[in-house]
């Protein structure tokens, strides 16, 4: 087993690191304070080949392997979870989902525009009464002669206010639960598609765009169906297999950023006549953080490698997401503590990491849901 990155993977990592350090990190604090997504970075990520990393060149992608793409997510996550989150939705939940399930015509129409950043994508699954239990969704798809008519409400939709295309999940028969769900590719300028910012001020990801989307007699042609009618739940879950890997890799980035910040700070801060890094308790914290970062990264790399091999990855992706996000939550909490009072202010970025990381523990399946996915593979599902 080789743990070295190939030359190509190292080159992609270096490109992502330079972009994250030079163009993302310097904007992160202000974007967080203003609550504004740095939209100009989208086309820039397109030109760097990040927006559609693993998608084939014939559809405008870079054709990179999944491990390379995980490295891109990690580097962005190290700088800013709002930008990394944008990418996990736009590329992981939207472009890769269209690549996997779209007709040739849909792929030709959407993928190159999403790859360049000309269009932005969002993924509409969560509803006020259907979060972890997505199969209980209420948004309906009424079939008429040559179209479907959508009615309902989606919440917490990342990129929702800035997206050009939305993958929307709706049911044609709520009593059929999973089997009633269909997926649609909806133009966000369609009549009956209304969106607004989520109410309230978010704990983290403050630069990210989150929308509430209302469908009122929103008519879409039958050609907007993604996959077959009734396949929507399977499509939603397969998209999450891609997106969760992006979240897990992003969490490794956050944990690494916490470790880097903590090492730098504890080496220069002096108390009781010595560097705080020389206290054994501080060293133990740093060592545990470093062990967690390594373990999380290896789990992400294993899931990415399996995906590249075309093998099943649901269990390994859930393990990577669960471990990496929990490790990063712990690392962020310890990093704030190690910074003392300074860690409690946005003078230092650990304050933002601490707020942002809670989001990664919740979206694309909470830590409880990842445990359910893993345990189901261990003990099956009871009668
Ligand atoms: C920043 C952010 C961005 C998001 N972006 C998107 C997006 O782009 N698109 C989208 O569709 N959604 C998005 N979401 C929504 C997100 O996926 C949901 O919030 C998440 O799936 C949880 O659903 P919920 O909020 O309804 O919580 P609930 O499902 O109500 O869960 C509440 C609590 O109950 C626990 N719980 C629920 N069921 C079980 C169970 N069976 N066993 C044990 N515990 C359980 C949960 O783990 C959680 O702790 C986003 C959310 C956030 C915070």
PDB file of C-alpha atoms in Angstrom, residues 13-274:
ATOM      1  CA  UNK A  13      -3.002  20.019  -3.975  1.00  0.00           C
ATOM      2  CA  UNK A  14      -0.429  22.780  -4.475  1.00  0.00           C
ATOM      3  CA  UNK A  15      -2.795  24.670  -6.836  1.00  0.00           C
ATOM      4  CA  UNK A  16      -5.668  24.377  -4.328  1.00  0.00           C
ATOM      5  CA  UNK A  17      -3.424  25.410  -1.424  1.00  0.00           C
ATOM      6  CA  UNK A  18      -2.152  28.491  -3.235  1.00  0.00           C
ATOM      7  CA  UNK A  19      -5.707  29.499  -4.162  1.00  0.00           C
ATOM      8  CA  UNK A  20      -6.947  28.910  -0.597  1.00  0.00           C
ATOM      9  CA  UNK A  21      -4.067  30.849   0.992  1.00  0.00           C
ATOM     10  CA  UNK A  22      -3.878  33.735  -1.478  1.00  0.00           C
ATOM     11  CA  UNK A  23      -7.474  34.246  -2.589  1.00  0.00           C
ATOM     12  CA  UNK A  24      -9.875  32.605  -0.104  1.00  0.00           C
ATOM     13  CA  UNK A  25      -8.377  33.006   3.387  1.00  0.00           C
ATOM     14  CA  UNK A  26      -7.721  36.778   3.100  1.00  0.00           C
ATOM     15  CA  UNK A  27     -11.442  37.386   2.419  1.00  0.00           C
ATOM     16  CA  UNK A  28     -12.867  34.950   4.948  1.00  0.00           C
ATOM     17  CA  UNK A  29     -13.128  37.185   7.998  1.00  0.00           C
ATOM     18  CA  UNK A  30     -14.757  40.085   6.155  1.00  0.00           C
ATOM     19  CA  UNK A  31     -17.123  37.801   4.202  1.00  0.00           C
ATOM     20  CA  UNK A  32     -18.145  36.210   7.523  1.00  0.00           C
ATOM     21  CA  UNK A  33     -18.721  39.617   9.158  1.00  0.00           C
ATOM     22  CA  UNK A  34     -20.698  40.986   6.205  1.00  0.00           C
ATOM     23  CA  UNK A  35     -22.590  37.730   5.608  1.00  0.00           C
ATOM     24  CA  UNK A  36     -21.797  37.912   1.890  1.00  0.00           C
ATOM     25  CA  UNK A  37     -20.574  35.113  -0.311  1.00  0.00           C
ATOM     26  CA  UNK A  38     -17.482  36.138  -2.391  1.00  0.00           C
ATOM     27  CA  UNK A  39     -19.212  35.394  -5.694  1.00  0.00           C
ATOM     28  CA  UNK A  40     -16.221  36.325  -7.860  1.00  0.00           C
ATOM     29  CA  UNK A  41     -14.467  33.186  -6.562  1.00  0.00           C
ATOM     30  CA  UNK A  42     -16.952  30.955  -8.407  1.00  0.00           C
ATOM     31  CA  UNK A  43     -15.668  31.659 -11.930  1.00  0.00           C
ATOM     32  CA  UNK A  44     -12.129  31.670 -10.585  1.00  0.00           C
ATOM     33  CA  UNK A  45     -12.684  28.136  -9.220  1.00  0.00           C
ATOM     34  CA  UNK A  46     -14.080  27.265 -12.639  1.00  0.00           C
ATOM     35  CA  UNK A  47     -10.934  28.471 -14.379  1.00  0.00           C
ATOM     36  CA  UNK A  48      -8.794  26.486 -11.914  1.00  0.00           C
ATOM     37  CA  UNK A  49     -10.736  23.326 -12.795  1.00  0.00           C
ATOM     38  CA  UNK A  50     -12.194  22.869  -9.296  1.00  0.00           C
ATOM     39  CA  UNK A  51     -15.915  23.281 -10.017  1.00  0.00           C
ATOM     40  CA  UNK A  52     -16.256  19.977 -11.825  1.00  0.00           C
ATOM     41  CA  UNK A  53     -13.100  18.204 -10.707  1.00  0.00           C
ATOM     42  CA  UNK A  54     -13.847  14.537 -11.468  1.00  0.00           C
ATOM     43  CA  UNK A  55     -16.124  15.250 -14.447  1.00  0.00           C
ATOM     44  CA  UNK A  56     -14.778  14.282 -17.875  1.00  0.00           C
ATOM     45  CA  UNK A  57     -13.226  16.919 -20.110  1.00  0.00           C
ATOM     46  CA  UNK A  58     -15.936  16.260 -22.733  1.00  0.00           C
ATOM     47  CA  UNK A  59     -18.404  17.907 -20.296  1.00  0.00           C
ATOM     48  CA  UNK A  60     -16.047  20.716 -19.296  1.00  0.00           C
ATOM     49  CA  UNK A  61     -14.557  18.965 -16.245  1.00  0.00           C
ATOM     50  CA  UNK A  62     -10.951  18.351 -15.267  1.00  0.00           C
ATOM     51  CA  UNK A  63     -11.187  14.561 -15.078  1.00  0.00           C
ATOM     52  CA  UNK A  64      -9.212  14.499 -11.830  1.00  0.00           C
ATOM     53  CA  UNK A  65      -9.443  11.461  -9.545  1.00  0.00           C
ATOM     54  CA  UNK A  66     -11.560  11.536  -6.374  1.00  0.00           C
ATOM     55  CA  UNK A  67      -8.546  11.705  -4.088  1.00  0.00           C
ATOM     56  CA  UNK A  68      -7.363  14.852  -5.883  1.00  0.00           C
ATOM     57  CA  UNK A  69     -10.827  16.313  -5.477  1.00  0.00           C
ATOM     58  CA  UNK A  70     -10.760  15.479  -1.747  1.00  0.00           C
ATOM     59  CA  UNK A  71      -7.470  17.387  -1.530  1.00  0.00           C
ATOM     60  CA  UNK A  72      -9.156  20.421  -3.112  1.00  0.00           C
ATOM     61  CA  UNK A  73     -11.980  20.230  -0.555  1.00  0.00           C
ATOM     62  CA  UNK A  74      -9.482  19.893   2.295  1.00  0.00           C
ATOM     63  CA  UNK A  75      -7.490  22.946   1.218  1.00  0.00           C
ATOM     64  CA  UNK A  76     -10.636  25.059   0.819  1.00  0.00           C
ATOM     65  CA  UNK A  77     -11.947  23.787   4.166  1.00  0.00           C
ATOM     66  CA  UNK A  78      -8.730  24.896   5.808  1.00  0.00           C
ATOM     67  CA  UNK A  79      -9.388  28.448   4.597  1.00  0.00           C
ATOM     68  CA  UNK A  80     -13.157  28.915   4.677  1.00  0.00           C
ATOM     69  CA  UNK A  81     -16.041  26.470   5.190  1.00  0.00           C
ATOM     70  CA  UNK A  82     -18.468  28.798   3.363  1.00  0.00           C
ATOM     71  CA  UNK A  83     -16.447  28.474   0.131  1.00  0.00           C
ATOM     72  CA  UNK A  84     -15.827  24.751   0.643  1.00  0.00           C
ATOM     73  CA  UNK A  85     -19.544  24.306   1.361  1.00  0.00           C
ATOM     74  CA  UNK A  86     -20.418  26.070  -1.887  1.00  0.00           C
ATOM     75  CA  UNK A  87     -18.262  23.573  -3.777  1.00  0.00           C
ATOM     76  CA  UNK A  88     -19.588  20.469  -1.984  1.00  0.00           C
ATOM     77  CA  UNK A  89     -23.123  21.452  -3.042  1.00  0.00           C
ATOM     78  CA  UNK A  90     -22.397  22.818  -6.530  1.00  0.00           C
ATOM     79  CA  UNK A  91     -20.064  19.989  -7.575  1.00  0.00           C
ATOM     80  CA  UNK A  92     -20.804  17.109  -5.188  1.00  0.00           C
ATOM     81  CA  UNK A  93     -24.585  17.302  -4.924  1.00  0.00           C
ATOM     82  CA  UNK A  94     -25.414  18.858  -8.291  1.00  0.00           C
ATOM     83  CA  UNK A  95     -22.864  18.305 -11.094  1.00  0.00           C
ATOM     84  CA  UNK A  96     -21.881  14.766 -10.097  1.00  0.00           C
ATOM     85  CA  UNK A  97     -25.542  13.881  -9.612  1.00  0.00           C
ATOM     86  CA  UNK A  98     -26.376  15.102 -13.133  1.00  0.00           C
ATOM     87  CA  UNK A  99     -23.376  13.181 -14.477  1.00  0.00           C
ATOM     88  CA  UNK A 100     -24.566   9.993 -12.752  1.00  0.00           C
ATOM     89  CA  UNK A 101     -28.288  10.233 -13.547  1.00  0.00           C
ATOM     90  CA  UNK A 102     -28.789  12.711 -16.396  1.00  0.00           C
ATOM     91  CA  UNK A 103     -29.665  11.941 -20.019  1.00  0.00           C
ATOM     92  CA  UNK A 104     -27.021  12.790 -22.591  1.00  0.00           C
ATOM     93  CA  UNK A 105     -28.992  15.917 -23.468  1.00  0.00           C
ATOM     94  CA  UNK A 106     -29.168  17.027 -19.805  1.00  0.00           C
ATOM     95  CA  UNK A 107     -25.443  16.429 -19.348  1.00  0.00           C
ATOM     96  CA  UNK A 108     -24.574  18.430 -22.469  1.00  0.00           C
ATOM     97  CA  UNK A 109     -26.865  21.241 -21.384  1.00  0.00           C
ATOM     98  CA  UNK A 110     -25.882  21.606 -17.727  1.00  0.00           C
ATOM     99  CA  UNK A 111     -22.427  20.186 -17.032  1.00  0.00           C
ATOM    100  CA  UNK A 112     -20.210  22.553 -19.075  1.00  0.00           C
ATOM    101  CA  UNK A 113     -22.039  25.623 -17.701  1.00  0.00           C
ATOM    102  CA  UNK A 114     -21.734  24.350 -14.126  1.00  0.00           C
ATOM    103  CA  UNK A 115     -18.064  23.498 -14.717  1.00  0.00           C
ATOM    104  CA  UNK A 116     -17.188  27.033 -15.800  1.00  0.00           C
ATOM    105  CA  UNK A 117     -19.249  28.757 -13.117  1.00  0.00           C
ATOM    106  CA  UNK A 118     -21.511  30.402 -15.690  1.00  0.00           C
ATOM    107  CA  UNK A 119     -24.331  28.644 -13.825  1.00  0.00           C
ATOM    108  CA  UNK A 120     -24.576  27.813 -10.124  1.00  0.00           C
ATOM    109  CA  UNK A 121     -26.383  24.760  -8.762  1.00  0.00           C
ATOM    110  CA  UNK A 122     -28.329  24.023  -5.582  1.00  0.00           C
ATOM    111  CA  UNK A 123     -29.854  20.862  -4.117  1.00  0.00           C
ATOM    112  CA  UNK A 124     -33.343  21.031  -2.600  1.00  0.00           C
ATOM    113  CA  UNK A 125     -34.147  18.151  -0.265  1.00  0.00           C
ATOM    114  CA  UNK A 126     -34.804  19.483   3.266  1.00  0.00           C
ATOM    115  CA  UNK A 127     -38.260  20.733   4.240  1.00  0.00           C
ATOM    116  CA  UNK A 128     -39.758  22.174   7.421  1.00  0.00           C
ATOM    117  CA  UNK A 129     -41.253  18.747   8.326  1.00  0.00           C
ATOM    118  CA  UNK A 130     -38.702  16.506   6.593  1.00  0.00           C
ATOM    119  CA  UNK A 131     -35.046  16.773   7.623  1.00  0.00           C
ATOM    120  CA  UNK A 132     -33.253  13.565   8.600  1.00  0.00           C
ATOM    121  CA  UNK A 133     -36.380  11.683   7.506  1.00  0.00           C
ATOM    122  CA  UNK A 134     -36.247  12.920   3.914  1.00  0.00           C
ATOM    123  CA  UNK A 135     -38.698  10.258   2.704  1.00  0.00           C
ATOM    124  CA  UNK A 136     -41.473  12.029   4.614  1.00  0.00           C
ATOM    125  CA  UNK A 137     -41.260  15.036   2.291  1.00  0.00           C
ATOM    126  CA  UNK A 138     -44.453  16.907   1.477  1.00  0.00           C
ATOM    127  CA  UNK A 139     -43.451  18.857  -1.638  1.00  0.00           C
ATOM    128  CA  UNK A 140     -45.683  17.372  -4.312  1.00  0.00           C
ATOM    129  CA  UNK A 141     -45.240  16.692  -8.023  1.00  0.00           C
ATOM    130  CA  UNK A 142     -48.597  16.517  -9.795  1.00  0.00           C
ATOM    131  CA  UNK A 143     -48.410  14.835 -13.174  1.00  0.00           C
ATOM    132  CA  UNK A 144     -50.258  16.517 -16.014  1.00  0.00           C
ATOM    133  CA  UNK A 145     -50.115  15.672 -19.707  1.00  0.00           C
ATOM    134  CA  UNK A 146     -46.657  16.875 -20.694  1.00  0.00           C
ATOM    135  CA  UNK A 147     -45.481  18.318 -17.379  1.00  0.00           C
ATOM    136  CA  UNK A 148     -45.219  18.058 -13.600  1.00  0.00           C
ATOM    137  CA  UNK A 149     -46.523  20.787 -11.287  1.00  0.00           C
ATOM    138  CA  UNK A 150     -44.544  21.332  -8.064  1.00  0.00           C
ATOM    139  CA  UNK A 151     -45.998  22.687  -4.804  1.00  0.00           C
ATOM    140  CA  UNK A 152     -44.269  22.889  -1.429  1.00  0.00           C
ATOM    141  CA  UNK A 153     -41.418  24.409   0.541  1.00  0.00           C
ATOM    142  CA  UNK A 154     -37.707  23.687   0.965  1.00  0.00           C
ATOM    143  CA  UNK A 155     -35.454  25.203   3.640  1.00  0.00           C
ATOM    144  CA  UNK A 156     -31.757  25.628   4.349  1.00  0.00           C
ATOM    145  CA  UNK A 157     -30.892  25.411   0.659  1.00  0.00           C
ATOM    146  CA  UNK A 158     -27.207  26.315   0.217  1.00  0.00           C
ATOM    147  CA  UNK A 159     -26.655  28.549  -2.870  1.00  0.00           C
ATOM    148  CA  UNK A 160     -30.461  28.803  -3.150  1.00  0.00           C
ATOM    149  CA  UNK A 161     -30.590  32.565  -3.804  1.00  0.00           C
ATOM    150  CA  UNK A 162     -27.714  32.575  -6.282  1.00  0.00           C
ATOM    151  CA  UNK A 163     -28.415  29.333  -8.156  1.00  0.00           C
ATOM    152  CA  UNK A 164     -29.456  29.075 -11.813  1.00  0.00           C
ATOM    153  CA  UNK A 165     -30.461  25.435 -11.620  1.00  0.00           C
ATOM    154  CA  UNK A 166     -31.935  23.450  -8.730  1.00  0.00           C
ATOM    155  CA  UNK A 167     -32.208  19.715  -8.253  1.00  0.00           C
ATOM    156  CA  UNK A 168     -35.607  19.472  -6.586  1.00  0.00           C
ATOM    157  CA  UNK A 169     -37.010  16.387  -4.890  1.00  0.00           C
ATOM    158  CA  UNK A 170     -40.795  16.065  -4.766  1.00  0.00           C
ATOM    159  CA  UNK A 171     -43.283  13.242  -4.303  1.00  0.00           C
ATOM    160  CA  UNK A 172     -46.048  12.147  -6.631  1.00  0.00           C
ATOM    161  CA  UNK A 173     -47.491   9.956  -3.844  1.00  0.00           C
ATOM    162  CA  UNK A 174     -46.584  10.815  -0.237  1.00  0.00           C
ATOM    163  CA  UNK A 175     -48.084   7.531   1.041  1.00  0.00           C
ATOM    164  CA  UNK A 176     -45.504   5.592  -1.012  1.00  0.00           C
ATOM    165  CA  UNK A 177     -42.674   7.356   0.913  1.00  0.00           C
ATOM    166  CA  UNK A 178     -39.286   6.546  -0.759  1.00  0.00           C
ATOM    167  CA  UNK A 179     -40.915   5.051  -3.829  1.00  0.00           C
ATOM    168  CA  UNK A 180     -43.010   8.133  -4.563  1.00  0.00           C
ATOM    169  CA  UNK A 181     -40.115  10.577  -4.851  1.00  0.00           C
ATOM    170  CA  UNK A 182     -38.970  12.063  -8.166  1.00  0.00           C
ATOM    171  CA  UNK A 183     -35.989  14.327  -8.930  1.00  0.00           C
ATOM    172  CA  UNK A 184     -36.283  17.345 -11.231  1.00  0.00           C
ATOM    173  CA  UNK A 185     -33.859  19.784 -12.811  1.00  0.00           C
ATOM    174  CA  UNK A 186     -35.575  23.124 -12.332  1.00  0.00           C
ATOM    175  CA  UNK A 187     -34.583  26.433 -13.866  1.00  0.00           C
ATOM    176  CA  UNK A 188     -34.660  28.909 -10.949  1.00  0.00           C
ATOM    177  CA  UNK A 189     -36.289  31.560 -13.166  1.00  0.00           C
ATOM    178  CA  UNK A 190     -39.347  29.286 -13.655  1.00  0.00           C
ATOM    179  CA  UNK A 191     -42.728  30.785 -12.805  1.00  0.00           C
ATOM    180  CA  UNK A 192     -43.802  29.672  -9.326  1.00  0.00           C
ATOM    181  CA  UNK A 193     -40.209  29.308  -8.026  1.00  0.00           C
ATOM    182  CA  UNK A 194     -39.870  31.821  -5.179  1.00  0.00           C
ATOM    183  CA  UNK A 195     -36.834  32.169  -2.925  1.00  0.00           C
ATOM    184  CA  UNK A 196     -35.699  34.275  -0.011  1.00  0.00           C
ATOM    185  CA  UNK A 197     -32.897  34.317   2.547  1.00  0.00           C
ATOM    186  CA  UNK A 198     -33.346  32.028   5.555  1.00  0.00           C
ATOM    187  CA  UNK A 199     -34.637  33.980   8.553  1.00  0.00           C
ATOM    188  CA  UNK A 200     -32.314  34.587  11.524  1.00  0.00           C
ATOM    189  CA  UNK A 201     -28.553  34.867  11.752  1.00  0.00           C
ATOM    190  CA  UNK A 202     -26.640  31.614  11.372  1.00  0.00           C
ATOM    191  CA  UNK A 203     -24.122  30.363  13.948  1.00  0.00           C
ATOM    192  CA  UNK A 204     -21.514  29.721  11.239  1.00  0.00           C
ATOM    193  CA  UNK A 205     -21.103  29.615   7.456  1.00  0.00           C
ATOM    194  CA  UNK A 206     -22.166  33.244   7.632  1.00  0.00           C
ATOM    195  CA  UNK A 207     -20.768  34.012   4.195  1.00  0.00           C
ATOM    196  CA  UNK A 208     -22.713  31.134   2.637  1.00  0.00           C
ATOM    197  CA  UNK A 209     -26.061  31.685   0.959  1.00  0.00           C
ATOM    198  CA  UNK A 210     -28.974  29.754   2.518  1.00  0.00           C
ATOM    199  CA  UNK A 211     -32.469  30.025   1.110  1.00  0.00           C
ATOM    200  CA  UNK A 212     -36.034  29.111   1.764  1.00  0.00           C
ATOM    201  CA  UNK A 213     -37.615  28.117  -1.553  1.00  0.00           C
ATOM    202  CA  UNK A 214     -41.348  27.997  -2.166  1.00  0.00           C
ATOM    203  CA  UNK A 215     -42.938  26.209  -5.134  1.00  0.00           C
ATOM    204  CA  UNK A 216     -46.371  27.522  -6.078  1.00  0.00           C
ATOM    205  CA  UNK A 217     -47.843  25.709  -9.073  1.00  0.00           C
ATOM    206  CA  UNK A 218     -44.316  25.600 -10.521  1.00  0.00           C
ATOM    207  CA  UNK A 219     -44.694  23.812 -13.856  1.00  0.00           C
ATOM    208  CA  UNK A 220     -41.741  21.901 -15.303  1.00  0.00           C
ATOM    209  CA  UNK A 221     -41.691  19.874 -18.514  1.00  0.00           C
ATOM    210  CA  UNK A 222     -41.384  16.080 -18.315  1.00  0.00           C
ATOM    211  CA  UNK A 223     -37.914  16.452 -19.840  1.00  0.00           C
ATOM    212  CA  UNK A 224     -36.863  18.042 -16.500  1.00  0.00           C
ATOM    213  CA  UNK A 225     -37.102  14.654 -14.750  1.00  0.00           C
ATOM    214  CA  UNK A 226     -33.695  13.478 -13.544  1.00  0.00           C
ATOM    215  CA  UNK A 227     -33.696   9.678 -13.655  1.00  0.00           C
ATOM    216  CA  UNK A 228     -36.947   7.750 -13.779  1.00  0.00           C
ATOM    217  CA  UNK A 229     -40.101   8.726 -11.853  1.00  0.00           C
ATOM    218  CA  UNK A 230     -39.906   7.149  -8.384  1.00  0.00           C
ATOM    219  CA  UNK A 231     -36.104   6.978  -8.437  1.00  0.00           C
ATOM    220  CA  UNK A 232     -35.731  10.315  -6.640  1.00  0.00           C
ATOM    221  CA  UNK A 233     -34.830   8.958  -3.201  1.00  0.00           C
ATOM    222  CA  UNK A 234     -32.082   6.750  -4.644  1.00  0.00           C
ATOM    223  CA  UNK A 235     -30.791   9.754  -6.596  1.00  0.00           C
ATOM    224  CA  UNK A 236     -30.816  11.961  -3.484  1.00  0.00           C
ATOM    225  CA  UNK A 237     -28.856   9.376  -1.467  1.00  0.00           C
ATOM    226  CA  UNK A 238     -26.311   8.758  -4.239  1.00  0.00           C
ATOM    227  CA  UNK A 239     -25.686  12.514  -4.463  1.00  0.00           C
ATOM    228  CA  UNK A 240     -25.097  12.568  -0.697  1.00  0.00           C
ATOM    229  CA  UNK A 241     -22.406   9.890  -1.140  1.00  0.00           C
ATOM    230  CA  UNK A 242     -20.510  12.453  -3.241  1.00  0.00           C
ATOM    231  CA  UNK A 243     -21.347  15.450  -1.056  1.00  0.00           C
ATOM    232  CA  UNK A 244     -20.492  13.731   2.242  1.00  0.00           C
ATOM    233  CA  UNK A 245     -16.998  12.996   1.015  1.00  0.00           C
ATOM    234  CA  UNK A 246     -16.606  16.732   0.359  1.00  0.00           C
ATOM    235  CA  UNK A 247     -17.865  17.539   3.857  1.00  0.00           C
ATOM    236  CA  UNK A 248     -15.526  14.968   5.436  1.00  0.00           C
ATOM    237  CA  UNK A 249     -12.519  16.315   3.516  1.00  0.00           C
ATOM    238  CA  UNK A 250     -13.544  19.877   4.425  1.00  0.00           C
ATOM    239  CA  UNK A 251     -13.663  18.850   8.101  1.00  0.00           C
ATOM    240  CA  UNK A 252     -10.093  17.537   7.819  1.00  0.00           C
ATOM    241  CA  UNK A 253      -9.169  21.001   6.520  1.00  0.00           C
ATOM    242  CA  UNK A 254     -10.847  22.687   9.513  1.00  0.00           C
ATOM    243  CA  UNK A 255      -9.107  20.326  11.973  1.00  0.00           C
ATOM    244  CA  UNK A 256      -5.741  20.940  10.267  1.00  0.00           C
ATOM    245  CA  UNK A 257      -6.322  24.707  10.440  1.00  0.00           C
ATOM    246  CA  UNK A 258      -7.086  24.397  14.177  1.00  0.00           C
ATOM    247  CA  UNK A 259      -3.895  22.399  14.713  1.00  0.00           C
ATOM    248  CA  UNK A 260      -1.761  24.843  12.688  1.00  0.00           C
ATOM    249  CA  UNK A 261      -3.210  27.861  14.512  1.00  0.00           C
ATOM    250  CA  UNK A 262      -2.756  26.183  17.904  1.00  0.00           C
ATOM    251  CA  UNK A 263       0.879  25.259  17.239  1.00  0.00           C
ATOM    252  CA  UNK A 264       1.704  28.786  16.068  1.00  0.00           C
ATOM    253  CA  UNK A 265      -0.059  30.431  19.006  1.00  0.00           C
ATOM    254  CA  UNK A 266       1.224  28.156  21.790  1.00  0.00           C
ATOM    255  CA  UNK A 267       4.795  28.571  20.564  1.00  0.00           C
ATOM    256  CA  UNK A 268       4.688  32.344  20.846  1.00  0.00           C
ATOM    257  CA  UNK A 269       2.416  32.891  23.879  1.00  0.00           C
ATOM    258  CA  UNK A 270       4.345  32.927  27.175  1.00  0.00           C
ATOM    259  CA  UNK A 271       2.924  32.469  30.695  1.00  0.00           C
ATOM    260  CA  UNK A 272       4.650  31.540  33.968  1.00  0.00           C
ATOM    261  CA  UNK A 273       7.941  32.464  32.298  1.00  0.00           C
ATOM    262  CA  UNK A 274       7.763  29.915  29.463  1.00  0.00           C
TER     263      UNK A 274
END
